[in-house]
Amino acid sequence: MDLQKTISKPKKSVKAGPADGELKVVGKSVLRIDGWEKIKGAAKYTDDLEFGPALLYAALVESPHAHAKIKAIDTSKAEKVHGVVKVVTGRNFTQKFGLYMNDRYVFATDTVRFVGEQVAAVVATDPKTAMRAAALVKVEYAELPAVMDPVKALEKDSPLVHPDLKDYTHVPWFFPKPGTNIAHWRKIRKGDLAKGFKDADLVLEDTYTVPRYAHCAIEPHSAVGLYDASGRLTMWTSSQSPFTQRHVFAETLKAFGLSHKDVRVISTYIGGGFGGKAGVTMEIIAAALAIAVPGRPVKLLWNRAQEFYNTYQRLGVTAKIKMGATKTGKITALDFKLHWDSGAYVEYGANVVNAAGLSASGPYKVDNLSVDSMCTYTNLPPCGAYRGFGYSEFLFGLESHITRMAVQLGLDPVEFRKKNAIKEGDTLPYGAHMNPNGIREAIGRVEKEIKWGVKEKSKDPKKAIGKALVCFWKSPAMPPNASSSAFLKFNEDGSVNILVSGMEIGQGLLTVMAQIAGEVLALPVTKIRVETPDTDRNPYEWQTVGSHVTWGCGNAVKRAALEARERIFDLVQRVHCLDKSTLYLQDECVKCRTKPDFALPFKDFVINGIQAEDHTFKGGPIMGSGVFMPEFASAISDPETGQGGHPNVHYTTGSAGIILEVDRESGKMKIKKVALAVDCGKAINPDLVRGQIVGGLMQGFATVLYEDMRYSEKGKLLNANFSDYKIPTAMDMPDVVVPIIIEVAQPDGPYGARGVGEHTMIPCAPLIANAVADALGVRIKSMPVTKEKVALAVKNGGK
Amino acid sequence: MKMHRINFSLNGEKVALDVEPSDVLLDVLRGRLGIKSPKVGCDRGDCGTCTVLLNGKTIRSCLALAVEADGTEIVTLEGAGSRKWTQKLQKKFHEKNSFQCGFCAPGVILSATELLEKNAKPTTHDIKEAIAGNLCRCTGYEPIVAAIEETAKGK
């Protein structure tokens, strides 16, 4: 029978079916699908998994020096300890690895480059034995001069951290300078800088400094590796990047006969990431140790101190800004030099430097622009991704500077920002054009919320109140071909399982993916299960970083759901002879606009097919797959100007404002109110977006009010614990937090969505610095802005 | 090393176990008894993610020796589900997204349970103080405090 001929065509007036554009699942604050697991204590994190009595434990031997030659390693005593199975050193693993640049070692081979660097590991039957034996490994060092400061590292006679830099492989958009400590130098040259400064009525020049920070996810990194008798490597890791890890493991350890298909990475829930669990850090050690003890699982668990000194840290920066503007408040020129303290290895951190360099103008139209973002090696722990990816750091200086410019010109700092704020279609620092955005609406909403322009007085005469409003933007930093994919499959009862490799890191990814698929398939999220990935089973995702998975992975899920829907429509058309174009999904059924009484429940056919008149069955399991890659992106540009290419896929913009009370004597600060408006394109789940705003603000305020990594002159981290590196507690909450959602759709986002995770912490530092200046007239130019600094500045008359 | 026999109640069930004098309660719970809701976060009493109830009071199980559990009643989140306040708190935590990654949640919920069992009408300050020993890096605490407040008020 030719089914096509008997399909009933739609009549002209079609009444049944949902109205176009009416969203049922997307845009609703549905409850998290991972909620009960997490609040009942059922959620499993890597260290919670059981591996049985064969499990081995590793402990590390770490460098006490910031820079030294390894002359000899004697493992003989450690090897004799009862319970020790293996002692591994850099002699066993000489391979280098890296995400964007191959500069990092599994174990230090002939040189150590920071205090705490792994030199050897002991694998034993229990953790105590491993630690006892590690203390017996004798390493003989010859100390080398070390460099700790990114500006001093540029001096001619500075010690070189990587003398072999010329031999290192890296992505094509990095420009290292062999023979120096410059691992990458991102340059932007746009317009005519000299003319811009000539046209200015005010030119202001100053330097701002930002120290290093730690992510402080409450779950420390952990990894378990098993290299089994068949030659396959399975890794259980606490990771934001299971597929990137698989790739790095396979590439680094290919000498052992591994190919990608032989490496399997299983990622459970992770107890906070914030960029610290992106890429590969300690997991490569666990992978190497697994290879060293075939047949037995081996666990490497970071303690809190290691969590501070041997994972990525946030880069420190010395930012030199020279800005020109006219009397009427137009920015005419910006010369921005960023010297990044990137640490001993920059395989990930160099891309932070790159991202910041591309976007250092901030969300403003700056026609005459010069940026030098310099990734400098130092003999301090390696730096890498941290929520905000370089933007928090450059925004501290930039947004402080902009307020000072406005004040010195006698202009209102908010009006100044509005005048220069970027618009859709404006040329970006690298030549591409700005996406649709709601930055002006964000400024306006925040301005209202903090009653900008209304001077407030504290009831306490010892205290002053200051206000500030700043803007922010950020783009996902990712390779131009970073892609996402999704599988979707129906179950007998009409429920659905979605397989993705975007990671649930607290942000609510699983729920948001379920909402996107639920919208397409007319299913409530309670009928959809999405779980954390296993690279053997789940399809590819580059990494869960850069606030890009709602957008990228969301697009892939939407496509998978659309494909599944198409298969449903095809099948129903084929068997029930209804024109596809008249079919729609509603209440877990297939319905037809021209036949109001037709309703075929999913559960009746999504696995076992539809029975035709001749009693045969048609169809079979309904599935869908979806892939997304930003095919318009390109990272290749002129190294001297940065012009050309389309390195950033889009920017999320916003604004934040604060009312801050400051004690004139002690400098103690209290946040009376903070408002943050972010243009997320479309809030797939508004409550989850608000959660990102409230949580991100607190993490941002932590960096400006409390936290600061302190090193000894010899490069040893002095505050590698929560007693000495204080992160906020519930006692430190702002009085009032106002999250504001702006929705100017991202044309290529799922339902218009773009990312929001990092943006909520990046405006905090200049907010505080500007509000302190507004309250007391003192300008703090180095982070953190502690009460001591404020009190001393007041005492010294603002100097 | 001389082993010590300890007897205690764990989530309502009797447990008898031989431990070394230096064994830490958290390690024994996690490693030998399969109780995984108390987590290892800092191993020095700073972060509160290892919180358990000992005779109804919260302790940092990373700072307690297993021998100290002898003769006591220990409750972890796995066994707290039957407590009136715990159940109500969990429901409210779900509704208000008072967790993100979930790692600190077991400890926070036990600290809040202890608070409400002692003081059913806490002030906002009481709530903040009660959970000040439980670090959370995701939520900014606001939805946690709100959930405890609303639970106490029976909202």
PDB file of N, CA, C and O in Angstrom, chain A residues 563-625:
ATOM      1  N   GLU A 563      14.943  15.500  16.418  1.00  0.00           N
ATOM      2  CA  GLU A 563      15.093  14.309  15.566  1.00  0.00           C
ATOM      3  C   GLU A 563      14.158  13.196  16.043  1.00  0.00           C
ATOM      4  O   GLU A 563      13.503  12.523  15.227  1.00  0.00           O
ATOM      5  N   ALA A 564      14.078  13.017  17.361  1.00  0.00           N
ATOM      6  CA  ALA A 564      13.174  11.984  17.895  1.00  0.00           C
ATOM      7  C   ALA A 564      11.734  12.323  17.521  1.00  0.00           C
ATOM      8  O   ALA A 564      10.952  11.446  17.126  1.00  0.00           O
ATOM      9  N   ARG A 565      11.384  13.604  17.615  1.00  0.00           N
ATOM     10  CA  ARG A 565      10.022  14.021  17.277  1.00  0.00           C
ATOM     11  C   ARG A 565       9.720  13.752  15.798  1.00  0.00           C
ATOM     12  O   ARG A 565       8.645  13.279  15.436  1.00  0.00           O
ATOM     13  N   GLU A 566      10.725  14.009  14.971  1.00  0.00           N
ATOM     14  CA  GLU A 566      10.564  13.769  13.541  1.00  0.00           C
ATOM     15  C   GLU A 566      10.315  12.278  13.275  1.00  0.00           C
ATOM     16  O   GLU A 566       9.480  11.908  12.440  1.00  0.00           O
ATOM     17  N   ARG A 567      11.022  11.431  13.997  1.00  0.00           N
ATOM     18  CA  ARG A 567      10.812   9.981  13.815  1.00  0.00           C
ATOM     19  C   ARG A 567       9.412   9.563  14.244  1.00  0.00           C
ATOM     20  O   ARG A 567       8.793   8.682  13.645  1.00  0.00           O
ATOM     21  N   ILE A 568       8.933  10.208  15.317  1.00  0.00           N
ATOM     22  CA  ILE A 568       7.571   9.920  15.779  1.00  0.00           C
ATOM     23  C   ILE A 568       6.567  10.336  14.691  1.00  0.00           C
ATOM     24  O   ILE A 568       5.681   9.567  14.311  1.00  0.00           O
ATOM     25  N   PHE A 569       6.758  11.541  14.184  1.00  0.00           N
ATOM     26  CA  PHE A 569       5.826  12.040  13.148  1.00  0.00           C
ATOM     27  C   PHE A 569       5.874  11.161  11.895  1.00  0.00           C
ATOM     28  O   PHE A 569       4.846  10.831  11.309  1.00  0.00           O
ATOM     29  N   ASP A 570       7.084  10.764  11.496  1.00  0.00           N
ATOM     30  CA  ASP A 570       7.219   9.895  10.318  1.00  0.00           C
ATOM     31  C   ASP A 570       6.445   8.601  10.502  1.00  0.00           C
ATOM     32  O   ASP A 570       5.748   8.136   9.602  1.00  0.00           O
ATOM     33  N   LEU A 571       6.605   8.040  11.691  1.00  0.00           N
ATOM     34  CA  LEU A 571       5.959   6.758  11.958  1.00  0.00           C
ATOM     35  C   LEU A 571       4.437   6.895  11.966  1.00  0.00           C
ATOM     36  O   LEU A 571       3.729   6.089  11.368  1.00  0.00           O
ATOM     37  N   VAL A 572       3.959   7.915  12.635  1.00  0.00           N
ATOM     38  CA  VAL A 572       2.509   8.106  12.727  1.00  0.00           C
ATOM     39  C   VAL A 572       1.924   8.405  11.350  1.00  0.00           C
ATOM     40  O   VAL A 572       0.857   7.907  10.982  1.00  0.00           O
ATOM     41  N   GLN A 573       2.665   9.176  10.580  1.00  0.00           N
ATOM     42  CA  GLN A 573       2.208   9.460   9.204  1.00  0.00           C
ATOM     43  C   GLN A 573       2.119   8.164   8.395  1.00  0.00           C
ATOM     44  O   GLN A 573       1.150   7.899   7.699  1.00  0.00           O
ATOM     45  N   ARG A 574       3.143   7.331   8.570  1.00  0.00           N
ATOM     46  CA  ARG A 574       3.222   6.097   7.791  1.00  0.00           C
ATOM     47  C   ARG A 574       2.103   5.128   8.175  1.00  0.00           C
ATOM     48  O   ARG A 574       1.486   4.507   7.315  1.00  0.00           O
ATOM     49  N   VAL A 575       1.820   4.996   9.454  1.00  0.00           N
ATOM     50  CA  VAL A 575       0.865   3.981   9.883  1.00  0.00           C
ATOM     51  C   VAL A 575      -0.563   4.518   9.944  1.00  0.00           C
ATOM     52  O   VAL A 575      -1.505   3.846   9.557  1.00  0.00           O
ATOM     53  N   HIS A 576      -0.711   5.747  10.452  1.00  0.00           N
ATOM     54  CA  HIS A 576      -2.073   6.275  10.629  1.00  0.00           C
ATOM     55  C   HIS A 576      -2.529   7.154   9.473  1.00  0.00           C
ATOM     56  O   HIS A 576      -3.623   7.704   9.507  1.00  0.00           O
ATOM     57  N   CYS A 577      -1.648   7.298   8.469  1.00  0.00           N
ATOM     58  CA  CYS A 577      -2.025   8.055   7.279  1.00  0.00           C
ATOM     59  C   CYS A 577      -2.469   9.476   7.604  1.00  0.00           C
ATOM     60  O   CYS A 577      -3.469   9.971   7.076  1.00  0.00           O
ATOM     61  N   LEU A 578      -1.754  10.113   8.539  1.00  0.00           N
ATOM     62  CA  LEU A 578      -2.037  11.509   8.864  1.00  0.00           C
ATOM     63  C   LEU A 578      -0.865  12.348   8.362  1.00  0.00           C
ATOM     64  O   LEU A 578       0.288  11.952   8.540  1.00  0.00           O
ATOM     65  N   ASP A 579      -1.152  13.485   7.755  1.00  0.00           N
ATOM     66  CA  ASP A 579      -0.058  14.314   7.243  1.00  0.00           C
ATOM     67  C   ASP A 579       0.794  14.820   8.416  1.00  0.00           C
ATOM     68  O   ASP A 579       0.270  15.332   9.403  1.00  0.00           O
ATOM     69  N   LYS A 580       2.092  14.670   8.224  1.00  0.00           N
ATOM     70  CA  LYS A 580       3.055  15.072   9.259  1.00  0.00           C
ATOM     71  C   LYS A 580       2.824  16.494   9.753  1.00  0.00           C
ATOM     72  O   LYS A 580       2.968  16.792  10.927  1.00  0.00           O
ATOM     73  N   SER A 581       2.489  17.347   8.795  1.00  0.00           N
ATOM     74  CA  SER A 581       2.400  18.762   9.147  1.00  0.00           C
ATOM     75  C   SER A 581       1.217  19.053  10.054  1.00  0.00           C
ATOM     76  O   SER A 581       1.115  20.131  10.621  1.00  0.00           O
ATOM     77  N   THR A 582       0.309  18.081  10.205  1.00  0.00           N
ATOM     78  CA  THR A 582      -0.852  18.305  11.079  1.00  0.00           C
ATOM     79  C   THR A 582      -0.606  17.737  12.482  1.00  0.00           C
ATOM     80  O   THR A 582      -1.433  17.874  13.367  1.00  0.00           O
ATOM     81  N   LEU A 583       0.519  17.059  12.647  1.00  0.00           N
ATOM     82  CA  LEU A 583       0.773  16.376  13.924  1.00  0.00           C
ATOM     83  C   LEU A 583       1.483  17.294  14.903  1.00  0.00           C
ATOM     84  O   LEU A 583       2.259  18.159  14.522  1.00  0.00           O
ATOM     85  N   TYR A 584       1.178  17.095  16.164  1.00  0.00           N
ATOM     86  CA  TYR A 584       1.910  17.813  17.214  1.00  0.00           C
ATOM     87  C   TYR A 584       1.914  16.956  18.472  1.00  0.00           C
ATOM     88  O   TYR A 584       1.151  15.980  18.581  1.00  0.00           O
ATOM     89  N   LEU A 585       2.798  17.316  19.407  1.00  0.00           N
ATOM     90  CA  LEU A 585       2.903  16.561  20.657  1.00  0.00           C
ATOM     91  C   LEU A 585       2.298  17.376  21.788  1.00  0.00           C
ATOM     92  O   LEU A 585       2.517  18.584  21.881  1.00  0.00           O
ATOM     93  N   GLN A 586       1.517  16.704  22.604  1.00  0.00           N
ATOM     94  CA  GLN A 586       0.910  17.375  23.753  1.00  0.00           C
ATOM     95  C   GLN A 586       0.575  16.335  24.817  1.00  0.00           C
ATOM     96  O   GLN A 586       0.097  15.249  24.483  1.00  0.00           O
ATOM     97  N   ASP A 587       0.855  16.664  26.072  1.00  0.00           N
ATOM     98  CA  ASP A 587       0.519  15.789  27.198  1.00  0.00           C
ATOM     99  C   ASP A 587       0.965  14.338  26.970  1.00  0.00           C
ATOM    100  O   ASP A 587       0.207  13.400  27.195  1.00  0.00           O
ATOM    101  N   GLU A 588       2.191  14.178  26.507  1.00  0.00           N
ATOM    102  CA  GLU A 588       2.787  12.847  26.316  1.00  0.00           C
ATOM    103  C   GLU A 588       2.033  12.015  25.276  1.00  0.00           C
ATOM    104  O   GLU A 588       2.003  10.786  25.351  1.00  0.00           O
ATOM    105  N   CYS A 589       1.411  12.690  24.331  1.00  0.00           N
ATOM    106  CA  CYS A 589       0.687  12.009  23.245  1.00  0.00           C
ATOM    107  C   CYS A 589       1.030  12.674  21.916  1.00  0.00           C
ATOM    108  O   CYS A 589       1.414  13.834  21.882  1.00  0.00           O
ATOM    109  N   VAL A 590       0.822  11.919  20.846  1.00  0.00           N
ATOM    110  CA  VAL A 590       0.831  12.518  19.521  1.00  0.00           C
ATOM    111  C   VAL A 590      -0.605  12.896  19.199  1.00  0.00           C
ATOM    112  O   VAL A 590      -1.516  12.083  19.366  1.00  0.00           O
ATOM    113  N   LYS A 591      -0.797  14.142  18.763  1.00  0.00           N
ATOM    114  CA  LYS A 591      -2.145  14.580  18.424  1.00  0.00           C
ATOM    115  C   LYS A 591      -2.149  15.148  17.015  1.00  0.00           C
ATOM    116  O   LYS A 591      -1.092  15.354  16.409  1.00  0.00           O
ATOM    117  N   CYS A 592      -3.364  15.391  16.507  1.00  0.00           N
ATOM    118  CA  CYS A 592      -3.503  15.843  15.136  1.00  0.00           C
ATOM    119  C   CYS A 592      -4.440  17.048  15.079  1.00  0.00           C
ATOM    120  O   CYS A 592      -5.524  17.028  15.681  1.00  0.00           O
ATOM    121  N   ARG A 593      -3.988  18.068  14.382  1.00  0.00           N
ATOM    122  CA  ARG A 593      -4.785  19.309  14.319  1.00  0.00           C
ATOM    123  C   ARG A 593      -6.103  19.105  13.581  1.00  0.00           C
ATOM    124  O   ARG A 593      -7.077  19.791  13.838  1.00  0.00           O
ATOM    125  N   THR A 594      -6.103  18.161  12.650  1.00  0.00           N
ATOM    126  CA  THR A 594      -7.315  17.974  11.841  1.00  0.00           C
ATOM    127  C   THR A 594      -8.215  16.871  12.403  1.00  0.00           C
ATOM    128  O   THR A 594      -9.319  16.662  11.905  1.00  0.00           O
ATOM    129  N   LYS A 595      -7.728  16.143  13.413  1.00  0.00           N
ATOM    130  CA  LYS A 595      -8.544  15.067  13.985  1.00  0.00           C
ATOM    131  C   LYS A 595      -8.495  15.198  15.502  1.00  0.00           C
ATOM    132  O   LYS A 595      -7.699  14.549  16.173  1.00  0.00           O
ATOM    133  N   PRO A 596      -9.330  16.058  16.060  1.00  0.00           N
ATOM    134  CA  PRO A 596      -9.244  16.372  17.490  1.00  0.00           C
ATOM    135  C   PRO A 596      -9.347  15.156  18.404  1.00  0.00           C
ATOM    136  O   PRO A 596      -8.860  15.202  19.531  1.00  0.00           O
ATOM    137  N   ASP A 597      -9.962  14.093  17.957  1.00  0.00           N
ATOM    138  CA  ASP A 597     -10.092  12.932  18.848  1.00  0.00           C
ATOM    139  C   ASP A 597      -8.897  11.979  18.742  1.00  0.00           C
ATOM    140  O   ASP A 597      -8.829  10.983  19.437  1.00  0.00           O
ATOM    141  N   PHE A 598      -7.940  12.315  17.905  1.00  0.00           N
ATOM    142  CA  PHE A 598      -6.762  11.449  17.789  1.00  0.00           C
ATOM    143  C   PHE A 598      -5.749  11.787  18.875  1.00  0.00           C
ATOM    144  O   PHE A 598      -5.330  12.940  18.997  1.00  0.00           O
ATOM    145  N   ALA A 599      -5.400  10.820  19.697  1.00  0.00           N
ATOM    146  CA  ALA A 599      -4.378  11.029  20.732  1.00  0.00           C
ATOM    147  C   ALA A 599      -3.669   9.705  20.971  1.00  0.00           C
ATOM    148  O   ALA A 599      -4.255   8.769  21.514  1.00  0.00           O
ATOM    149  N   LEU A 600      -2.442   9.612  20.510  1.00  0.00           N
ATOM    150  CA  LEU A 600      -1.697   8.353  20.635  1.00  0.00           C
ATOM    151  C   LEU A 600      -0.627   8.519  21.719  1.00  0.00           C
ATOM    152  O   LEU A 600       0.354   9.238  21.527  1.00  0.00           O
ATOM    153  N   PRO A 601      -0.834   7.884  22.886  1.00  0.00           N
ATOM    154  CA  PRO A 601       0.138   8.051  23.971  1.00  0.00           C
ATOM    155  C   PRO A 601       1.509   7.485  23.588  1.00  0.00           C
ATOM    156  O   PRO A 601       1.599   6.451  22.935  1.00  0.00           O
ATOM    157  N   PHE A 602       2.556   8.205  24.014  1.00  0.00           N
ATOM    158  CA  PHE A 602       3.925   7.736  23.730  1.00  0.00           C
ATOM    159  C   PHE A 602       4.108   6.279  24.153  1.00  0.00           C
ATOM    160  O   PHE A 602       4.726   5.473  23.463  1.00  0.00           O
ATOM    161  N   LYS A 603       3.580   5.954  25.358  1.00  0.00           N
ATOM    162  CA  LYS A 603       3.865   4.635  25.916  1.00  0.00           C
ATOM    163  C   LYS A 603       3.312   3.512  25.034  1.00  0.00           C
ATOM    164  O   LYS A 603       3.737   2.375  25.151  1.00  0.00           O
ATOM    165  N   ASP A 604       2.382   3.855  24.153  1.00  0.00           N
ATOM    166  CA  ASP A 604       1.802   2.823  23.302  1.00  0.00           C
ATOM    167  C   ASP A 604       2.674   2.457  22.101  1.00  0.00           C
ATOM    168  O   ASP A 604       2.377   1.491  21.393  1.00  0.00           O
ATOM    169  N   PHE A 605       3.711   3.230  21.836  1.00  0.00           N
ATOM    170  CA  PHE A 605       4.448   2.894  20.594  1.00  0.00           C
ATOM    171  C   PHE A 605       5.951   3.205  20.604  1.00  0.00           C
ATOM    172  O   PHE A 605       6.668   2.749  19.724  1.00  0.00           O
ATOM    173  N   VAL A 606       6.465   3.951  21.592  1.00  0.00           N
ATOM    174  CA  VAL A 606       7.841   4.445  21.454  1.00  0.00           C
ATOM    175  C   VAL A 606       8.916   3.350  21.559  1.00  0.00           C
ATOM    176  O   VAL A 606      10.058   3.558  21.163  1.00  0.00           O
ATOM    177  N   ILE A 607       8.568   2.193  22.069  1.00  0.00           N
ATOM    178  CA  ILE A 607       9.508   1.061  22.026  1.00  0.00           C
ATOM    179  C   ILE A 607       8.985  -0.007  21.065  1.00  0.00           C
ATOM    180  O   ILE A 607       9.681  -0.469  20.176  1.00  0.00           O
ATOM    181  N   ASN A 608       7.734  -0.392  21.253  1.00  0.00           N
ATOM    182  CA  ASN A 608       7.233  -1.567  20.535  1.00  0.00           C
ATOM    183  C   ASN A 608       6.536  -1.282  19.210  1.00  0.00           C
ATOM    184  O   ASN A 608       5.999  -2.179  18.577  1.00  0.00           O
ATOM    185  N   GLY A 609       6.535  -0.040  18.810  1.00  0.00           N
ATOM    186  CA  GLY A 609       5.994   0.293  17.502  1.00  0.00           C
ATOM    187  C   GLY A 609       4.460   0.355  17.482  1.00  0.00           C
ATOM    188  O   GLY A 609       3.802   0.153  18.488  1.00  0.00           O
ATOM    189  N   ILE A 610       3.940   0.628  16.310  1.00  0.00           N
ATOM    190  CA  ILE A 610       2.485   0.738  16.147  1.00  0.00           C
ATOM    191  C   ILE A 610       1.990  -0.435  15.299  1.00  0.00           C
ATOM    192  O   ILE A 610       2.580  -0.755  14.265  1.00  0.00           O
ATOM    193  N   GLN A 611       0.932  -1.016  15.768  1.00  0.00           N
ATOM    194  CA  GLN A 611       0.386  -2.151  15.023  1.00  0.00           C
ATOM    195  C   GLN A 611      -0.468  -1.637  13.850  1.00  0.00           C
ATOM    196  O   GLN A 611      -1.346  -0.801  14.035  1.00  0.00           O
ATOM    197  N   ALA A 612      -0.148  -2.152  12.689  1.00  0.00           N
ATOM    198  CA  ALA A 612      -0.903  -1.742  11.498  1.00  0.00           C
ATOM    199  C   ALA A 612      -2.133  -2.633  11.346  1.00  0.00           C
ATOM    200  O   ALA A 612      -2.318  -3.590  12.102  1.00  0.00           O
ATOM    201  N   GLU A 613      -2.950  -2.297  10.381  1.00  0.00           N
ATOM    202  CA  GLU A 613      -4.194  -3.058  10.175  1.00  0.00           C
ATOM    203  C   GLU A 613      -3.951  -4.531   9.907  1.00  0.00           C
ATOM    204  O   GLU A 613      -4.750  -5.388  10.258  1.00  0.00           O
ATOM    205  N   ASP A 614      -2.815  -4.843   9.290  1.00  0.00           N
ATOM    206  CA  ASP A 614      -2.527  -6.260   8.983  1.00  0.00           C
ATOM    207  C   ASP A 614      -1.861  -6.983  10.147  1.00  0.00           C
ATOM    208  O   ASP A 614      -1.278  -8.047   9.979  1.00  0.00           O
ATOM    209  N   HIS A 615      -1.894  -6.397  11.348  1.00  0.00           N
ATOM    210  CA  HIS A 615      -1.351  -6.978  12.590  1.00  0.00           C
ATOM    211  C   HIS A 615       0.164  -6.984  12.679  1.00  0.00           C
ATOM    212  O   HIS A 615       0.730  -7.504  13.622  1.00  0.00           O
ATOM    213  N   THR A 616       0.831  -6.481  11.656  1.00  0.00           N
ATOM    214  CA  THR A 616       2.290  -6.352  11.780  1.00  0.00           C
ATOM    215  C   THR A 616       2.583  -5.081  12.565  1.00  0.00           C
ATOM    216  O   THR A 616       1.697  -4.247  12.777  1.00  0.00           O
ATOM    217  N   PHE A 617       3.835  -4.951  13.011  1.00  0.00           N
ATOM    218  CA  PHE A 617       4.232  -3.763  13.784  1.00  0.00           C
ATOM    219  C   PHE A 617       5.196  -2.908  12.982  1.00  0.00           C
ATOM    220  O   PHE A 617       6.083  -3.431  12.304  1.00  0.00           O
ATOM    221  N   LYS A 618       5.015  -1.618  13.068  1.00  0.00           N
ATOM    222  CA  LYS A 618       5.894  -0.674  12.362  1.00  0.00           C
ATOM    223  C   LYS A 618       6.619   0.201  13.390  1.00  0.00           C
ATOM    224  O   LYS A 618       6.063   0.536  14.428  1.00  0.00           O
ATOM    225  N   GLY A 619       7.802   0.568  13.030  1.00  0.00           N
ATOM    226  CA  GLY A 619       8.547   1.492  13.896  1.00  0.00           C
ATOM    227  C   GLY A 619       9.624   0.787  14.680  1.00  0.00           C
ATOM    228  O   GLY A 619      10.434   0.068  14.115  1.00  0.00           O
ATOM    229  N   GLY A 620       9.610   0.943  15.975  1.00  0.00           N
ATOM    230  CA  GLY A 620      10.668   0.408  16.839  1.00  0.00           C
ATOM    231  C   GLY A 620      11.088   1.523  17.775  1.00  0.00           C
ATOM    232  O   GLY A 620      10.494   2.606  17.781  1.00  0.00           O
ATOM    233  N   PRO A 621      12.115   1.266  18.587  1.00  0.00           N
ATOM    234  CA  PRO A 621      12.513   2.258  19.597  1.00  0.00           C
ATOM    235  C   PRO A 621      12.759   3.638  18.987  1.00  0.00           C
ATOM    236  O   PRO A 621      13.446   3.777  17.981  1.00  0.00           O
ATOM    237  N   ILE A 622      12.162   4.630  19.607  1.00  0.00           N
ATOM    238  CA  ILE A 622      12.330   6.014  19.154  1.00  0.00           C
ATOM    239  C   ILE A 622      13.566   6.604  19.831  1.00  0.00           C
ATOM    240  O   ILE A 622      13.700   6.577  21.060  1.00  0.00           O
ATOM    241  N   MET A 623      14.474   7.109  19.005  1.00  0.00           N
ATOM    242  CA  MET A 623      15.698   7.716  19.516  1.00  0.00           C
ATOM    243  C   MET A 623      15.971   8.984  18.720  1.00  0.00           C
ATOM    244  O   MET A 623      15.388   9.215  17.663  1.00  0.00           O
ATOM    245  N   GLY A 624      16.900   9.766  19.248  1.00  0.00           N
ATOM    246  CA  GLY A 624      17.340  10.947  18.498  1.00  0.00           C
ATOM    247  C   GLY A 624      18.782  11.259  18.875  1.00  0.00           C
ATOM    248  O   GLY A 624      19.241  10.899  19.954  1.00  0.00           O
ATOM    249  N   SER A 625      19.476  11.883  17.956  1.00  0.00           N
ATOM    250  CA  SER A 625      20.816  12.341  18.300  1.00  0.00           C
ATOM    251  C   SER A 625      20.967  13.766  17.772  1.00  0.00           C
ATOM    252  O   SER A 625      20.302  14.165  16.810  1.00  0.00           O
TER     253      SER A 625
END
